[in-house]
Short mmCIF file of C-alpha atoms in Angstrom, two decimals:
data_model
loop_
_atom_site.label_atom_id
_atom_site.label_comp_id
_atom_site.label_asym_id
_atom_site.label_seq_id
_atom_site.Cartn_x
_atom_site.Cartn_y
_atom_site.Cartn_z
CA UNK A 224 -87.20 -43.63 -64.73
CA UNK A 225 -88.52 -43.97 -60.90
CA UNK A 226 -86.14 -46.78 -60.05
CA UNK A 227 -83.01 -44.31 -60.56
CA UNK A 228 -84.65 -41.66 -58.74
CA UNK A 229 -85.47 -44.36 -55.40
CA UNK A 230 -82.09 -45.31 -55.96
CA UNK A 231 -81.10 -41.85 -55.51
CA UNK A 232 -82.83 -41.11 -52.77
CA UNK A 233 -81.72 -44.24 -50.96
CA UNK A 234 -78.79 -43.60 -51.57
CA UNK A 235 -78.69 -40.69 -50.02
CA UNK A 236 -80.65 -41.25 -47.18
CA UNK A 237 -78.78 -44.94 -46.01
CA UNK A 238 -76.10 -42.75 -44.64
CA UNK A 239 -78.18 -40.59 -42.40
CA UNK A 240 -79.66 -43.43 -41.24
CA UNK A 241 -76.99 -45.23 -40.06
CA UNK A 242 -77.71 -47.85 -42.80
CA UNK A 243 -74.41 -49.07 -44.92
CA UNK A 244 -74.90 -49.11 -48.26
CA UNK A 245 -74.28 -52.35 -49.98
CA UNK A 246 -70.49 -52.24 -51.82
CA UNK A 247 -69.09 -48.68 -50.20
CA UNK A 248 -67.38 -48.82 -47.21
CA UNK A 249 -67.65 -46.11 -44.55
CA UNK A 250 -64.62 -43.80 -43.67
CA UNK A 251 -63.88 -42.57 -40.53
CA UNK A 252 -61.96 -39.35 -39.70
CA UNK A 253 -59.16 -41.27 -38.09
CA UNK A 254 -58.06 -42.80 -41.56
CA UNK A 255 -57.28 -39.27 -43.62
CA UNK A 256 -56.13 -38.25 -40.37
CA UNK A 257 -53.33 -41.24 -40.05
CA UNK A 258 -53.08 -41.12 -44.14
CA UNK A 259 -52.11 -37.13 -43.20
CA UNK A 260 -49.40 -38.38 -40.15
CA UNK A 261 -47.64 -40.29 -42.70
CA UNK A 262 -47.25 -37.68 -44.91
CA UNK A 263 -46.13 -35.85 -42.56
CA UNK A 264 -43.42 -38.03 -40.91
CA UNK A 265 -42.18 -38.42 -44.51
CA UNK A 266 -41.66 -34.78 -44.55
CA UNK A 267 -44.03 -33.77 -47.52
CA UNK A 268 -45.51 -30.85 -45.62
CA UNK A 269 -46.92 -30.00 -48.76
CA UNK A 270 -49.22 -32.83 -49.52
CA UNK A 271 -49.87 -32.70 -45.38
CA UNK A 272 -51.41 -29.51 -45.75
CA UNK A 273 -53.17 -30.77 -48.80
CA UNK A 274 -54.90 -33.29 -46.72
CA UNK A 275 -55.62 -31.35 -43.76
CA UNK A 276 -57.56 -28.56 -44.48
CA UNK A 277 -60.54 -30.42 -45.13
CA UNK A 278 -60.61 -32.52 -42.12
CA UNK A 279 -59.41 -28.97 -40.07
CA UNK A 280 -62.43 -27.37 -42.09
CA UNK A 281 -64.77 -30.37 -40.68
CA UNK A 282 -64.19 -29.69 -36.98
CA UNK A 283 -61.71 -32.32 -36.58
CA UNK A 284 -59.50 -31.07 -33.68
CA UNK A 285 -56.52 -32.90 -34.66
CA UNK A 286 -56.42 -32.27 -37.97
CA UNK A 287 -56.88 -28.24 -37.00
CA UNK A 288 -54.14 -28.94 -34.34
CA UNK A 289 -51.57 -30.28 -37.48
CA UNK A 290 -52.55 -27.42 -39.88
CA UNK A 291 -51.63 -25.05 -36.97
CA UNK A 292 -48.07 -26.38 -36.28
CA UNK A 293 -47.53 -25.93 -40.55
CA UNK A 294 -48.61 -22.67 -40.16
CA UNK A 295 -46.34 -21.82 -36.62
CA UNK A 296 -43.34 -22.98 -38.23
CA UNK A 297 -43.86 -22.68 -41.78
CA UNK A 298 -43.60 -26.21 -42.97
CA UNK A 299 -45.06 -26.26 -46.37
CA UNK A 300 -46.96 -23.01 -46.14
CA UNK A 301 -45.53 -19.70 -45.46
CA UNK A 302 -44.57 -18.71 -41.36
CA UNK A 303 -48.07 -17.47 -40.53
CA UNK A 304 -49.03 -17.29 -36.07
CA UNK A 305 -51.56 -15.56 -36.27
CA UNK A 306 -53.39 -18.46 -38.80
CA UNK A 307 -51.67 -21.27 -36.27
CA UNK A 308 -53.59 -19.07 -33.37
CA UNK A 309 -56.68 -19.69 -35.04
CA UNK A 310 -56.40 -22.69 -35.72
CA UNK A 311 -54.92 -23.58 -32.13
CA UNK A 312 -58.21 -21.89 -30.81
CA UNK A 313 -60.37 -23.77 -33.04
CA UNK A 314 -59.32 -26.95 -31.74
CA UNK A 315 -59.17 -26.08 -28.16
CA UNK A 316 -62.54 -25.47 -28.12
CA UNK A 317 -62.63 -28.96 -29.16
CA UNK A 318 -60.76 -29.92 -26.05
CA UNK A 319 -57.70 -30.61 -27.43
CA UNK A 320 -54.82 -30.79 -25.20
CA UNK A 321 -51.89 -30.27 -27.82
CA UNK A 322 -53.99 -27.03 -29.18
CA UNK A 323 -53.36 -26.12 -25.23
CA UNK A 324 -50.44 -26.43 -24.83
CA UNK A 325 -49.03 -24.94 -28.37
CA UNK A 326 -51.78 -21.50 -27.41
CA UNK A 327 -49.46 -21.63 -24.19
CA UNK A 328 -46.69 -21.31 -25.59
CA UNK A 329 -47.70 -18.85 -28.04
CA UNK A 330 -48.54 -16.59 -25.30
CA UNK A 331 -45.67 -17.23 -23.12
CA UNK A 332 -43.40 -16.25 -26.15
CA UNK A 333 -45.39 -13.54 -27.41
CA UNK A 334 -46.54 -14.73 -30.92
CA UNK A 335 -49.98 -14.62 -32.52
CA UNK A 336 -52.50 -12.22 -33.24
CA UNK A 337 -51.99 -10.37 -29.75
CA UNK A 338 -47.70 -10.15 -29.75
CA UNK A 339 -46.63 -8.83 -26.11
CA UNK A 340 -49.83 -9.15 -24.28
CA UNK A 341 -49.19 -7.78 -20.36
CA UNK A 342 -51.16 -10.79 -18.87
CA UNK A 343 -49.18 -13.16 -21.09
CA UNK A 344 -47.53 -15.44 -18.41
CA UNK A 345 -50.94 -15.39 -16.57
CA UNK A 346 -51.93 -16.85 -20.40
CA UNK A 347 -49.84 -19.17 -20.66
CA UNK A 348 -50.31 -21.14 -17.46
CA UNK A 349 -53.90 -20.76 -17.68
CA UNK A 350 -53.24 -23.16 -21.18
CA UNK A 351 -50.88 -24.89 -19.65
CA UNK A 352 -53.52 -25.89 -16.91
CA UNK A 353 -55.80 -26.86 -19.22
CA UNK A 354 -53.13 -29.05 -21.18
CA UNK A 355 -51.95 -30.49 -18.31
CA UNK A 356 -54.90 -31.72 -16.15
CA UNK A 357 -55.57 -33.68 -19.50
CA UNK A 358 -52.13 -35.57 -19.70
CA UNK A 359 -50.15 -33.79 -21.89
CA UNK A 360 -46.56 -34.39 -20.59
CA UNK A 361 -45.31 -30.81 -22.40
CA UNK A 362 -48.20 -29.21 -20.60
CA UNK A 363 -47.24 -30.68 -17.34
CA UNK A 364 -43.94 -29.35 -17.72
CA UNK A 365 -43.95 -26.10 -18.80
CA UNK A 366 -46.65 -25.46 -15.62
CA UNK A 367 -44.12 -27.13 -12.93
CA UNK A 368 -41.59 -24.74 -14.87
CA UNK A 369 -44.08 -21.77 -14.28
CA UNK A 370 -44.67 -23.01 -10.77
CA UNK A 371 -41.39 -23.08 -9.31
CA UNK A 372 -40.50 -19.60 -11.00
CA UNK A 373 -43.94 -17.65 -10.03
CA UNK A 374 -45.03 -16.49 -13.78
CA UNK A 375 -47.85 -15.98 -14.35
CA UNK A 376 -48.70 -17.88 -11.17
CA UNK A 377 -47.97 -17.96 -7.26
CA UNK A 378 -44.98 -19.53 -7.08
CA UNK A 379 -45.22 -23.06 -5.08
CA UNK A 380 -42.51 -25.63 -5.26
CA UNK A 381 -44.74 -27.91 -3.89
CA UNK A 382 -47.32 -27.81 -6.89
CA UNK A 383 -44.69 -27.03 -9.34
CA UNK A 384 -43.09 -31.09 -8.53
CA UNK A 385 -46.31 -32.37 -8.69
CA UNK A 386 -46.90 -31.26 -12.07
CA UNK A 387 -43.13 -32.42 -13.16
CA UNK A 388 -43.25 -35.69 -11.32
CA UNK A 389 -46.48 -36.48 -13.64
CA UNK A 390 -44.70 -35.19 -17.02
CA UNK A 391 -41.60 -37.22 -15.70
CA UNK A 392 -44.04 -40.41 -14.95
CA UNK A 393 -45.45 -39.61 -18.99
CA UNK A 394 -41.80 -39.77 -19.97
CA UNK A 395 -41.15 -36.67 -20.64
CA UNK A 396 -37.11 -36.83 -21.02
CA UNK A 397 -36.37 -33.10 -19.07
CA UNK A 398 -38.98 -33.52 -16.19
CA UNK A 399 -37.44 -36.86 -15.63
CA UNK A 400 -33.46 -35.29 -14.91
#
């Protein structure tokens, strides 16, 4: 009995101390996320949701963003902009540039819990800027468009062309045109 209890205690402590347990391969969060993305590419959105939910609950920002997109577009779930917004916010707090882009897009379109916010254009510009400076090409392009139009920010053609140029250099098709 004493050996069995010691074995159980060691099995619980070894991973906490950073020691591998013989015969058990460590699994990173990248592997389940990659599996969820494969399922997404295959179009099985219900299965993808089942794979993404525990990863998002565990704090994986990219999983929160992917799950937010399922709710935003109603893929495998009922459209729920409020839930999508919460998931994007969670991922953005964890520095996920894609989530920041989607928060900007939602603000610009008046989607999410706030609906038509009078400061929506400024909010969108702030989220696009945060995402753009992290290298997100879509956000760079959209920020450039806002700067060209003076929407939510002061119009600045030179700054707009800088951001659109960065998006083009990243391969963004519309920016390249």
